[in-house]
PDB file of C-alpha atoms in Angstrom:
ATOM      1  CA  UNK A  13      -6.792 -12.975  24.462  1.00 73.00           C
ATOM      2  CA  UNK A  14      -9.076 -11.175  22.261  1.00 81.00           C
ATOM      3  CA  UNK A  15     -10.545 -12.531  19.301  1.00 89.00           C
ATOM      4  CA  UNK A  16      -8.588 -12.065  15.884  1.00 96.00           C
ATOM      5  CA  UNK A  17     -10.629  -8.931  13.736  1.00 97.00           C
ATOM      6  CA  UNK A  18     -11.031 -10.046   9.647  1.00 98.00           C
ATOM      7  CA  UNK A  19     -10.839  -7.533   7.191  1.00 98.00           C
ATOM      8  CA  UNK A  20     -10.574  -7.179   3.419  1.00 98.00           C
ATOM      9  CA  UNK A  21      -8.232  -5.394   1.095  1.00 98.00           C
ATOM     10  CA  UNK A  22     -10.827  -3.335  -1.357  1.00 98.00           C
ATOM     11  CA  UNK A  23      -8.773  -2.906  -4.198  1.00 98.00           C
ATOM     12  CA  UNK A  24      -8.670  -7.335  -4.095  1.00 98.00           C
ATOM     13  CA  UNK A  25     -12.407  -7.173  -4.830  1.00 97.00           C
ATOM     14  CA  UNK A  26     -12.567  -5.086  -8.123  1.00 96.00           C
ATOM     15  CA  UNK A  27     -15.229  -3.422  -6.946  1.00 97.00           C
ATOM     16  CA  UNK A  28     -15.803   0.433  -6.373  1.00 97.00           C
ATOM     17  CA  UNK A  29     -15.285   1.342  -2.734  1.00 97.00           C
ATOM     18  CA  UNK A  30     -18.663   2.008  -1.945  1.00 97.00           C
ATOM     19  CA  UNK A  31     -19.723  -1.716  -3.455  1.00 98.00           C
ATOM     20  CA  UNK A  32     -16.517  -2.875  -1.435  1.00 98.00           C
ATOM     21  CA  UNK A  33     -17.642  -1.746   1.737  1.00 98.00           C
ATOM     22  CA  UNK A  34     -21.281  -2.910   1.205  1.00 98.00           C
ATOM     23  CA  UNK A  35     -19.556  -6.610   0.659  1.00 98.00           C
ATOM     24  CA  UNK A  36     -17.317  -6.338   3.299  1.00 98.00           C
ATOM     25  CA  UNK A  37     -20.249  -6.062   5.649  1.00 98.00           C
ATOM     26  CA  UNK A  38     -22.337  -8.853   4.116  1.00 97.00           C
ATOM     27  CA  UNK A  39     -19.137 -11.522   4.582  1.00 97.00           C
ATOM     28  CA  UNK A  40     -19.230 -10.498   7.697  1.00 97.00           C
ATOM     29  CA  UNK A  41     -15.694  -8.676   7.865  1.00 98.00           C
ATOM     30  CA  UNK A  42     -14.954  -5.832  10.530  1.00 97.00           C
ATOM     31  CA  UNK A  43     -12.671  -3.875   8.598  1.00 98.00           C
ATOM     32  CA  UNK A  44     -11.090  -2.820   5.351  1.00 98.00           C
ATOM     33  CA  UNK A  45      -8.096  -1.859   4.013  1.00 98.00           C
ATOM     34  CA  UNK A  46      -8.028   0.845   1.019  1.00 98.00           C
ATOM     35  CA  UNK A  47      -5.242   2.594  -0.698  1.00 98.00           C
ATOM     36  CA  UNK A  48      -5.088   5.829  -0.244  1.00 98.00           C
ATOM     37  CA  UNK A  49      -5.468   7.436  -3.449  1.00 97.00           C
ATOM     38  CA  UNK A  50      -8.407   8.980  -5.908  1.00 95.00           C
ATOM     39  CA  UNK A  51     -10.808  10.311  -3.942  1.00 93.00           C
ATOM     40  CA  UNK A  52      -9.332   8.995  -0.842  1.00 96.00           C
ATOM     41  CA  UNK A  53      -6.003  11.010  -1.179  1.00 97.00           C
ATOM     42  CA  UNK A  54      -4.906  12.888   1.360  1.00 97.00           C
ATOM     43  CA  UNK A  55      -4.946  16.083  -0.539  1.00 96.00           C
ATOM     44  CA  UNK A  56      -8.612  15.197  -1.864  1.00 96.00           C
ATOM     45  CA  UNK A  57     -10.112  14.501   1.415  1.00 96.00           C
ATOM     46  CA  UNK A  58     -10.938  17.718   3.396  1.00 95.00           C
ATOM     47  CA  UNK A  59     -12.129  17.439   6.703  1.00 96.00           C
ATOM     48  CA  UNK A  60     -16.023  17.055   5.321  1.00 97.00           C
ATOM     49  CA  UNK A  61     -14.698  14.076   3.497  1.00 97.00           C
ATOM     50  CA  UNK A  62     -13.269  12.698   6.468  1.00 97.00           C
ATOM     51  CA  UNK A  63     -16.218  13.063   8.672  1.00 97.00           C
ATOM     52  CA  UNK A  64     -18.450  11.298   6.177  1.00 97.00           C
ATOM     53  CA  UNK A  65     -16.096   8.602   5.185  1.00 98.00           C
ATOM     54  CA  UNK A  66     -15.863   8.032   9.014  1.00 98.00           C
ATOM     55  CA  UNK A  67     -20.025   8.089   9.304  1.00 98.00           C
ATOM     56  CA  UNK A  68     -19.910   5.637   6.093  1.00 98.00           C
ATOM     57  CA  UNK A  69     -17.787   3.166   7.372  1.00 98.00           C
ATOM     58  CA  UNK A  70     -19.979   3.303  11.190  1.00 98.00           C
ATOM     59  CA  UNK A  71     -23.219   3.011   9.323  1.00 98.00           C
ATOM     60  CA  UNK A  72     -21.621  -0.760   8.062  1.00 98.00           C
ATOM     61  CA  UNK A  73     -20.116  -1.391  11.307  1.00 98.00           C
ATOM     62  CA  UNK A  74     -16.701  -1.797  10.130  1.00 98.00           C
ATOM     63  CA  UNK A  75     -13.646   0.005  10.629  1.00 98.00           C
ATOM     64  CA  UNK A  76     -10.489   1.200   8.827  1.00 98.00           C
ATOM     65  CA  UNK A  77      -8.246  -1.104   9.511  1.00 98.00           C
ATOM     66  CA  UNK A  78      -5.467   0.585   7.195  1.00 98.00           C
ATOM     67  CA  UNK A  79      -4.679   2.606   4.075  1.00 98.00           C
ATOM     68  CA  UNK A  80      -2.372   1.894   1.875  1.00 98.00           C
ATOM     69  CA  UNK A  81       0.396   3.955   0.057  1.00 98.00           C
ATOM     70  CA  UNK A  82       1.236   2.245  -3.508  1.00 95.00           C
ATOM     71  CA  UNK A  83       4.370   3.795  -4.600  1.00 91.00           C
ATOM     72  CA  UNK A  84       6.740   2.724  -8.170  1.00 89.00           C
ATOM     73  CA  UNK A  85      10.186   3.651  -6.074  1.00 92.00           C
ATOM     74  CA  UNK A  86      10.583   2.663  -2.966  1.00 92.00           C
ATOM     75  CA  UNK A  87      11.853   4.697   0.330  1.00 94.00           C
ATOM     76  CA  UNK A  88      15.605   3.432  -0.888  1.00 94.00           C
ATOM     77  CA  UNK A  89      15.440   5.518  -4.590  1.00 95.00           C
ATOM     78  CA  UNK A  90      16.699   9.042  -4.864  1.00 95.00           C
ATOM     79  CA  UNK A  91      14.242  10.330  -7.563  1.00 94.00           C
ATOM     80  CA  UNK A  92      11.421  11.789  -6.940  1.00 94.00           C
ATOM     81  CA  UNK A  93      12.146  10.692  -2.807  1.00 96.00           C
ATOM     82  CA  UNK A  94      10.746  13.809  -1.083  1.00 96.00           C
ATOM     83  CA  UNK A  95       7.367  14.080  -2.525  1.00 96.00           C
ATOM     84  CA  UNK A  96       6.981  10.507  -1.979  1.00 96.00           C
ATOM     85  CA  UNK A  97       7.544  10.967   1.562  1.00 97.00           C
ATOM     86  CA  UNK A  98       5.509  14.084   2.101  1.00 97.00           C
ATOM     87  CA  UNK A  99       2.790  11.802   0.448  1.00 97.00           C
ATOM     88  CA  UNK A 100       3.242   9.110   3.226  1.00 98.00           C
ATOM     89  CA  UNK A 101       3.552  11.856   5.753  1.00 98.00           C
ATOM     90  CA  UNK A 102       0.194  13.260   4.624  1.00 98.00           C
ATOM     91  CA  UNK A 103      -1.471   9.648   4.840  1.00 98.00           C
ATOM     92  CA  UNK A 104      -0.233   8.980   7.930  1.00 98.00           C
ATOM     93  CA  UNK A 105      -2.363  12.555   9.182  1.00 98.00           C
ATOM     94  CA  UNK A 106      -5.300  11.165   7.090  1.00 98.00           C
ATOM     95  CA  UNK A 107      -5.021   7.480   9.005  1.00 98.00           C
ATOM     96  CA  UNK A 108      -5.159   8.777  12.435  1.00 97.00           C
ATOM     97  CA  UNK A 109      -8.097  11.336  11.239  1.00 97.00           C
ATOM     98  CA  UNK A 110      -9.975   8.291  10.253  1.00 97.00           C
ATOM     99  CA  UNK A 111      -8.937   6.009  13.349  1.00 95.00           C
ATOM    100  CA  UNK A 112      -6.714   3.699  11.511  1.00 95.00           C
ATOM    101  CA  UNK A 113      -3.350   4.666  12.311  1.00 95.00           C
ATOM    102  CA  UNK A 114      -1.653   2.245  10.225  1.00 98.00           C
ATOM    103  CA  UNK A 115      -0.170   2.745   6.790  1.00 98.00           C
ATOM    104  CA  UNK A 116       1.121   0.253   4.809  1.00 98.00           C
ATOM    105  CA  UNK A 117       4.421   1.288   2.803  1.00 98.00           C
ATOM    106  CA  UNK A 118       6.360  -1.633   0.654  1.00 97.00           C
ATOM    107  CA  UNK A 119       9.718  -2.146   2.150  1.00 97.00           C
ATOM    108  CA  UNK A 120      12.444  -2.878  -0.143  1.00 95.00           C
ATOM    109  CA  UNK A 121      15.170  -5.461   0.759  1.00 96.00           C
ATOM    110  CA  UNK A 122      17.729  -4.288   3.105  1.00 97.00           C
ATOM    111  CA  UNK A 123      20.511  -3.219   2.492  1.00 94.00           C
ATOM    112  CA  UNK A 124      23.623  -5.495   2.886  1.00 93.00           C
ATOM    113  CA  UNK A 125      26.515  -2.370   3.005  1.00 93.00           C
ATOM    114  CA  UNK A 126      24.975   0.174   5.666  1.00 90.00           C
ATOM    115  CA  UNK A 127      27.397   2.724   4.298  1.00 92.00           C
ATOM    116  CA  UNK A 128      26.261   2.550   0.417  1.00 95.00           C
ATOM    117  CA  UNK A 129      24.062   5.340  -1.249  1.00 94.00           C
ATOM    118  CA  UNK A 130      20.919   3.216  -0.965  1.00 95.00           C
ATOM    119  CA  UNK A 131      21.254   2.284   2.875  1.00 96.00           C
ATOM    120  CA  UNK A 132      22.232   5.911   3.781  1.00 96.00           C
ATOM    121  CA  UNK A 133      18.475   6.890   1.471  1.00 96.00           C
ATOM    122  CA  UNK A 134      16.489   4.270   3.165  1.00 97.00           C
ATOM    123  CA  UNK A 135      17.931   5.272   6.692  1.00 97.00           C
ATOM    124  CA  UNK A 136      17.084   8.752   6.392  1.00 97.00           C
ATOM    125  CA  UNK A 137      13.454   8.179   4.714  1.00 97.00           C
ATOM    126  CA  UNK A 138      12.631   5.956   7.704  1.00 97.00           C
ATOM    127  CA  UNK A 139      13.908   8.049  10.271  1.00 97.00           C
ATOM    128  CA  UNK A 140      11.476  10.971   9.042  1.00 97.00           C
ATOM    129  CA  UNK A 141       8.722   9.025   8.620  1.00 97.00           C
ATOM    130  CA  UNK A 142       9.022   7.375  12.140  1.00 97.00           C
ATOM    131  CA  UNK A 143       9.668  10.663  13.635  1.00 96.00           C
ATOM    132  CA  UNK A 144       6.640  12.095  11.914  1.00 97.00           C
ATOM    133  CA  UNK A 145       4.705   9.120  12.825  1.00 97.00           C
ATOM    134  CA  UNK A 146       5.827   9.599  16.799  1.00 96.00           C
ATOM    135  CA  UNK A 147       4.642  13.389  16.599  1.00 96.00           C
ATOM    136  CA  UNK A 148       1.221  12.179  15.059  1.00 96.00           C
ATOM    137  CA  UNK A 149       0.359   8.993  16.318  1.00 96.00           C
ATOM    138  CA  UNK A 150       0.428   6.860  13.302  1.00 97.00           C
ATOM    139  CA  UNK A 151       2.528   3.984  12.608  1.00 96.00           C
ATOM    140  CA  UNK A 152       4.264   3.238   9.238  1.00 98.00           C
ATOM    141  CA  UNK A 153       3.518  -0.594   8.919  1.00 98.00           C
ATOM    142  CA  UNK A 154       6.926  -1.790   6.543  1.00 98.00           C
ATOM    143  CA  UNK A 155       5.302  -4.315   4.460  1.00 98.00           C
ATOM    144  CA  UNK A 156       8.100  -6.821   4.826  1.00 97.00           C
ATOM    145  CA  UNK A 157       9.313 -10.141   3.257  1.00 96.00           C
ATOM    146  CA  UNK A 158      12.007 -10.057   1.452  1.00 96.00           C
ATOM    147  CA  UNK A 159      14.440 -10.379   4.510  1.00 97.00           C
ATOM    148  CA  UNK A 160      13.950 -13.320   7.258  1.00 98.00           C
ATOM    149  CA  UNK A 161      12.501 -11.434  10.503  1.00 97.00           C
ATOM    150  CA  UNK A 162      15.724 -11.290  12.754  1.00 97.00           C
ATOM    151  CA  UNK A 163      16.984  -9.204  10.321  1.00 97.00           C
ATOM    152  CA  UNK A 164      14.326  -6.924  10.152  1.00 98.00           C
ATOM    153  CA  UNK A 165      13.784  -6.863  13.766  1.00 97.00           C
ATOM    154  CA  UNK A 166      17.492  -5.933  14.262  1.00 97.00           C
ATOM    155  CA  UNK A 167      17.443  -3.315  11.400  1.00 97.00           C
ATOM    156  CA  UNK A 168      14.239  -1.326  12.999  1.00 97.00           C
ATOM    157  CA  UNK A 169      15.898  -1.392  16.102  1.00 95.00           C
ATOM    158  CA  UNK A 170      18.999   0.657  15.149  1.00 94.00           C
ATOM    159  CA  UNK A 171      16.080   3.617  14.725  1.00 94.00           C
ATOM    160  CA  UNK A 172      14.824   4.573  18.388  1.00 89.00           C
ATOM    161  CA  UNK A 173      11.494   5.148  17.186  1.00 90.00           C
ATOM    162  CA  UNK A 174       7.954   3.977  17.943  1.00 92.00           C
ATOM    163  CA  UNK A 175       5.974   4.080  14.654  1.00 96.00           C
ATOM    164  CA  UNK A 176       8.092   1.887  13.017  1.00 98.00           C
ATOM    165  CA  UNK A 177       6.251  -1.110  12.428  1.00 98.00           C
ATOM    166  CA  UNK A 178       5.741  -3.886  10.077  1.00 98.00           C
ATOM    167  CA  UNK A 179       2.669  -5.172   8.112  1.00 98.00           C
ATOM    168  CA  UNK A 180       3.088  -9.011   7.744  1.00 98.00           C
ATOM    169  CA  UNK A 181       2.237 -11.602   5.029  1.00 98.00           C
ATOM    170  CA  UNK A 182       3.324 -14.916   5.164  1.00 97.00           C
ATOM    171  CA  UNK A 183       2.238 -15.736   1.570  1.00 96.00           C
ATOM    172  CA  UNK A 184       5.837 -12.744   1.136  1.00 96.00           C
ATOM    173  CA  UNK A 185       7.753 -14.713   3.139  1.00 96.00           C
ATOM    174  CA  UNK A 186       7.265 -18.186   1.318  1.00 95.00           C
ATOM    175  CA  UNK A 187       7.446 -17.024  -2.140  1.00 92.00           C
ATOM    176  CA  UNK A 188      10.907 -15.357  -0.621  1.00 94.00           C
ATOM    177  CA  UNK A 189      12.241 -18.554   0.382  1.00 92.00           C
ATOM    178  CA  UNK A 190      11.553 -18.050   4.195  1.00 95.00           C
ATOM    179  CA  UNK A 191       9.291 -19.841   6.551  1.00 96.00           C
ATOM    180  CA  UNK A 192       6.314 -18.050   7.205  1.00 96.00           C
ATOM    181  CA  UNK A 193       5.563 -19.437  10.645  1.00 96.00           C
ATOM    182  CA  UNK A 194       9.226 -19.320  11.592  1.00 97.00           C
ATOM    183  CA  UNK A 195       9.205 -15.719  10.906  1.00 98.00           C
ATOM    184  CA  UNK A 196       6.161 -14.526  12.995  1.00 97.00           C
ATOM    185  CA  UNK A 197       7.323 -14.850  16.642  1.00 96.00           C
ATOM    186  CA  UNK A 198      10.682 -12.786  16.320  1.00 97.00           C
ATOM    187  CA  UNK A 199       8.824 -10.066  15.313  1.00 97.00           C
ATOM    188  CA  UNK A 200       7.028  -9.366  18.229  1.00 96.00           C
ATOM    189  CA  UNK A 201       5.808  -6.134  19.467  1.00 96.00           C
ATOM    190  CA  UNK A 202       6.479  -4.885  15.534  1.00 97.00           C
ATOM    191  CA  UNK A 203       3.477  -6.473  13.897  1.00 98.00           C
ATOM    192  CA  UNK A 204       0.771  -4.140  13.467  1.00 98.00           C
ATOM    193  CA  UNK A 205      -1.010  -5.283  10.591  1.00 98.00           C
ATOM    194  CA  UNK A 206      -1.453  -8.394   8.943  1.00 98.00           C
ATOM    195  CA  UNK A 207      -1.984  -9.503   4.895  1.00 98.00           C
ATOM    196  CA  UNK A 208      -3.836 -12.787   5.312  1.00 98.00           C
ATOM    197  CA  UNK A 209      -2.279 -14.328   1.522  1.00 97.00           C
ATOM    198  CA  UNK A 210      -1.558 -17.524   0.571  1.00 97.00           C
ATOM    199  CA  UNK A 211       1.154 -19.366  -1.306  1.00 96.00           C
ATOM    200  CA  UNK A 212       1.882 -22.581  -2.522  1.00 91.00           C
ATOM    201  CA  UNK A 213       5.594 -23.864  -3.178  1.00 82.00           C
ATOM    202  CA  UNK A 214       7.285 -24.901  -6.024  1.00 69.00           C
ATOM    203  CA  UNK A 215       6.885 -28.204  -7.472  1.00 63.00           C
ATOM    204  CA  UNK A 216       7.933 -30.405 -10.012  1.00 51.00           C
ATOM    205  CA  UNK A 217       5.568 -29.217 -12.741  1.00 56.00           C
ATOM    206  CA  UNK A 218       4.907 -25.866 -11.079  1.00 58.00           C
ATOM    207  CA  UNK A 219       6.473 -22.632  -9.963  1.00 66.00           C
ATOM    208  CA  UNK A 220       6.130 -20.938  -6.450  1.00 80.00           C
ATOM    209  CA  UNK A 221       2.610 -19.091  -6.632  1.00 89.00           C
ATOM    210  CA  UNK A 222      -0.110 -17.208  -4.964  1.00 93.00           C
ATOM    211  CA  UNK A 223      -3.224 -19.105  -4.625  1.00 95.00           C
ATOM    212  CA  UNK A 224      -6.953 -18.388  -2.769  1.00 96.00           C
ATOM    213  CA  UNK A 225      -6.569 -18.369   1.145  1.00 96.00           C
ATOM    214  CA  UNK A 226      -6.394 -22.066   2.797  1.00 95.00           C
ATOM    215  CA  UNK A 227      -5.128 -23.697  -0.745  1.00 94.00           C
ATOM    216  CA  UNK A 228      -1.794 -23.081  -0.235  1.00 94.00           C
ATOM    217  CA  UNK A 229       1.071 -24.145   2.106  1.00 94.00           C
ATOM    218  CA  UNK A 230       0.627 -21.941   5.272  1.00 96.00           C
ATOM    219  CA  UNK A 231      -0.606 -23.355   8.128  1.00 97.00           C
ATOM    220  CA  UNK A 232      -3.094 -20.644   9.102  1.00 97.00           C
ATOM    221  CA  UNK A 233      -4.109 -22.895  12.381  1.00 96.00           C
ATOM    222  CA  UNK A 234      -0.768 -21.974  13.832  1.00 97.00           C
ATOM    223  CA  UNK A 235      -0.193 -18.936  12.375  1.00 97.00           C
ATOM    224  CA  UNK A 236      -3.175 -17.462  13.920  1.00 97.00           C
ATOM    225  CA  UNK A 237      -2.499 -18.931  16.820  1.00 96.00           C
ATOM    226  CA  UNK A 238       0.356 -17.250  16.911  1.00 96.00           C
ATOM    227  CA  UNK A 239      -0.675 -14.166  16.663  1.00 97.00           C
ATOM    228  CA  UNK A 240      -3.024 -14.631  19.584  1.00 95.00           C
ATOM    229  CA  UNK A 241      -0.250 -15.367  21.533  1.00 94.00           C
ATOM    230  CA  UNK A 242       1.492 -12.538  20.124  1.00 95.00           C
ATOM    231  CA  UNK A 243      -1.552 -10.588  21.688  1.00 94.00           C
ATOM    232  CA  UNK A 244      -2.198  -9.075  17.761  1.00 96.00           C
ATOM    233  CA  UNK A 245      -4.564  -6.459  17.846  1.00 94.00           C
ATOM    234  CA  UNK A 246      -4.567  -5.453  14.525  1.00 96.00           C
ATOM    235  CA  UNK A 247      -6.515  -7.104  11.370  1.00 98.00           C
ATOM    236  CA  UNK A 248      -5.878  -9.931   9.088  1.00 98.00           C
ATOM    237  CA  UNK A 249      -6.863  -8.376   6.049  1.00 98.00           C
ATOM    238  CA  UNK A 250      -7.648 -10.787   2.759  1.00 98.00           C
ATOM    239  CA  UNK A 251      -5.854  -9.787   0.041  1.00 98.00           C
ATOM    240  CA  UNK A 252      -5.345 -11.692  -3.739  1.00 96.00           C
ATOM    241  CA  UNK A 253      -3.255 -10.400  -6.200  1.00 93.00           C
ATOM    242  CA  UNK A 254      -3.920 -12.721  -8.909  1.00 92.00           C
ATOM    243  CA  UNK A 255      -6.369 -14.804  -9.977  1.00 90.00           C
ATOM    244  CA  UNK A 256      -9.735 -14.810 -12.331  1.00 91.00           C
ATOM    245  CA  UNK A 257     -12.298 -14.665  -9.149  1.00 95.00           C
ATOM    246  CA  UNK A 258     -10.923 -12.475  -6.823  1.00 96.00           C
ATOM    247  CA  UNK A 259     -13.803 -11.355  -5.420  1.00 97.00           C
ATOM    248  CA  UNK A 260     -14.861 -15.190  -4.613  1.00 97.00           C
ATOM    249  CA  UNK A 261     -11.626 -15.716  -3.315  1.00 98.00           C
ATOM    250  CA  UNK A 262     -11.691 -12.700  -0.979  1.00 98.00           C
ATOM    251  CA  UNK A 263     -15.474 -13.525   0.174  1.00 98.00           C
ATOM    252  CA  UNK A 264     -14.259 -17.464   1.157  1.00 98.00           C
ATOM    253  CA  UNK A 265     -11.267 -16.274   2.166  1.00 98.00           C
ATOM    254  CA  UNK A 266     -12.929 -14.455   5.152  1.00 98.00           C
ATOM    255  CA  UNK A 267     -15.099 -17.464   5.708  1.00 97.00           C
ATOM    256  CA  UNK A 268     -12.401 -19.210   6.074  1.00 97.00           C
ATOM    257  CA  UNK A 269     -10.381 -17.322   8.437  1.00 97.00           C
ATOM    258  CA  UNK A 270     -13.189 -17.267  10.738  1.00 96.00           C
ATOM    259  CA  UNK A 271     -12.752 -20.569  11.538  1.00 94.00           C
ATOM    260  CA  UNK A 272      -9.555 -19.198  13.479  1.00 93.00           C
ATOM    261  CA  UNK A 273     -10.654 -16.025  15.067  1.00 88.00           C
ATOM    262  CA  UNK A 274     -11.985 -17.050  18.077  1.00 80.00           C
ATOM    263  CA  UNK A 275      -9.139 -17.661  20.827  1.00 71.00           C
ATOM    264  CA  UNK A 276      -7.849 -21.326  21.272  1.00 60.00           C
TER     265      UNK A 276
END
């Protein structure tokens, strides 16, 4: 088994891209996930810019773990769908050029009625992206959590393309009422990227909430061991969406995960 690779989500640090890269190197992370926006938007980064960005990461001994495409509407919403799909496709090409080959896109809750307009839109969207990914050599890593793993696996099996994968966020599963550990093994062969994010179940005096890595209810020793059994070769990128001390939480999260990075 190979050691697990640990990275960070740039936006969680609340630093500029350059500062986040420097911080990732100081933390001992091996890679970064970053939004494909602003200076890193596909249309803004030409051949020279792409080469310079690769060189910048190399100078800090880092890799690009994945590119994220933040969207306000899902792949199942008709409004502005074609420009949104084109943006994802361009990001897939950018990810390939930058060596990541993984593009994170939010996955809406899977449709119950396969004949509904929403279901048809989502299927057409994923067929378009999956076919494009097979041609250019990049993966769409759908960020899941609304639905149990078996349902996701069955759904994706119906597309017949190899580039539709998933981003596994155990906190997402816990926050939506699913067991984060039990839902990992059924996704064997589908997990391309992992968001290392923690959460705590509801209690008498509190609701479900995201917490710093290691402070929640997720069994990270068991989860990382399962990833190694699955021969996961992507990154665990430490992410923090809430909290007042995000940079410190990310730094401590990298340190925490390093305890489980080596094969058992």
